[in-house]
């Protein structure tokens, strides 16, 4: 029982850590998507402005 306890504890810790890691990954992905959509909108506006000026 004593030999089993530390591995169970490290397993719980690992699960928490991996959950945190996946949360960070999700956050990074959504942030990247938001930045990309902003950049896309911005570049489209720039293109429209350039076309309007020309």
XYZ file of C-alpha atoms in Angstrom:
54
model
C 0.000 0.000 0.000
C 2.837 2.409 0.841
C 4.611 1.537 -2.422
C 1.424 2.265 -4.355
C 0.654 5.667 -2.793
C 3.458 7.803 -4.313
C 2.718 6.582 -7.849
C -0.974 7.345 -7.368
C -0.077 10.813 -6.093
C 2.238 11.441 -9.057
C -0.488 10.171 -11.394
C -2.962 12.671 -9.937
C -0.328 15.403 -10.237
C 0.418 14.390 -13.839
C -3.304 14.443 -14.728
C -3.644 17.948 -13.243
C -0.513 19.084 -15.041
C -1.650 17.655 -18.384
C -5.062 19.263 -17.900
C -3.386 22.614 -17.281
C -1.153 22.076 -20.305
C -4.118 21.309 -22.587
C -5.932 24.359 -21.222
C -2.905 26.523 -22.078
C -2.752 24.928 -25.541
C -6.454 25.666 -26.114
C -5.934 29.242 -24.975
C -2.950 29.628 -27.283
C -4.882 28.206 -30.231
C -7.899 30.477 -29.672
C -5.617 33.499 -29.202
C -3.798 32.676 -32.439
C -7.130 32.283 -34.221
C -8.330 35.638 -32.890
C -5.099 37.369 -33.901
C -5.262 35.785 -37.347
C -8.870 36.889 -37.853
C -7.992 40.413 -36.704
C -5.011 40.473 -39.072
C -7.251 39.183 -41.873
C -9.865 41.865 -41.224
C -7.187 44.530 -40.958
C -5.501 43.478 -44.222
C -8.876 43.369 -45.985
C -9.609 46.896 -44.776
C -6.190 48.018 -45.960
C -6.853 46.444 -49.360
C -10.271 48.133 -49.519
C -8.715 51.470 -48.522
C -5.973 51.076 -51.120
C -8.533 50.181 -53.781
C -10.655 53.167 -52.770
C -7.643 55.519 -52.921
C -6.572 54.119 -56.298
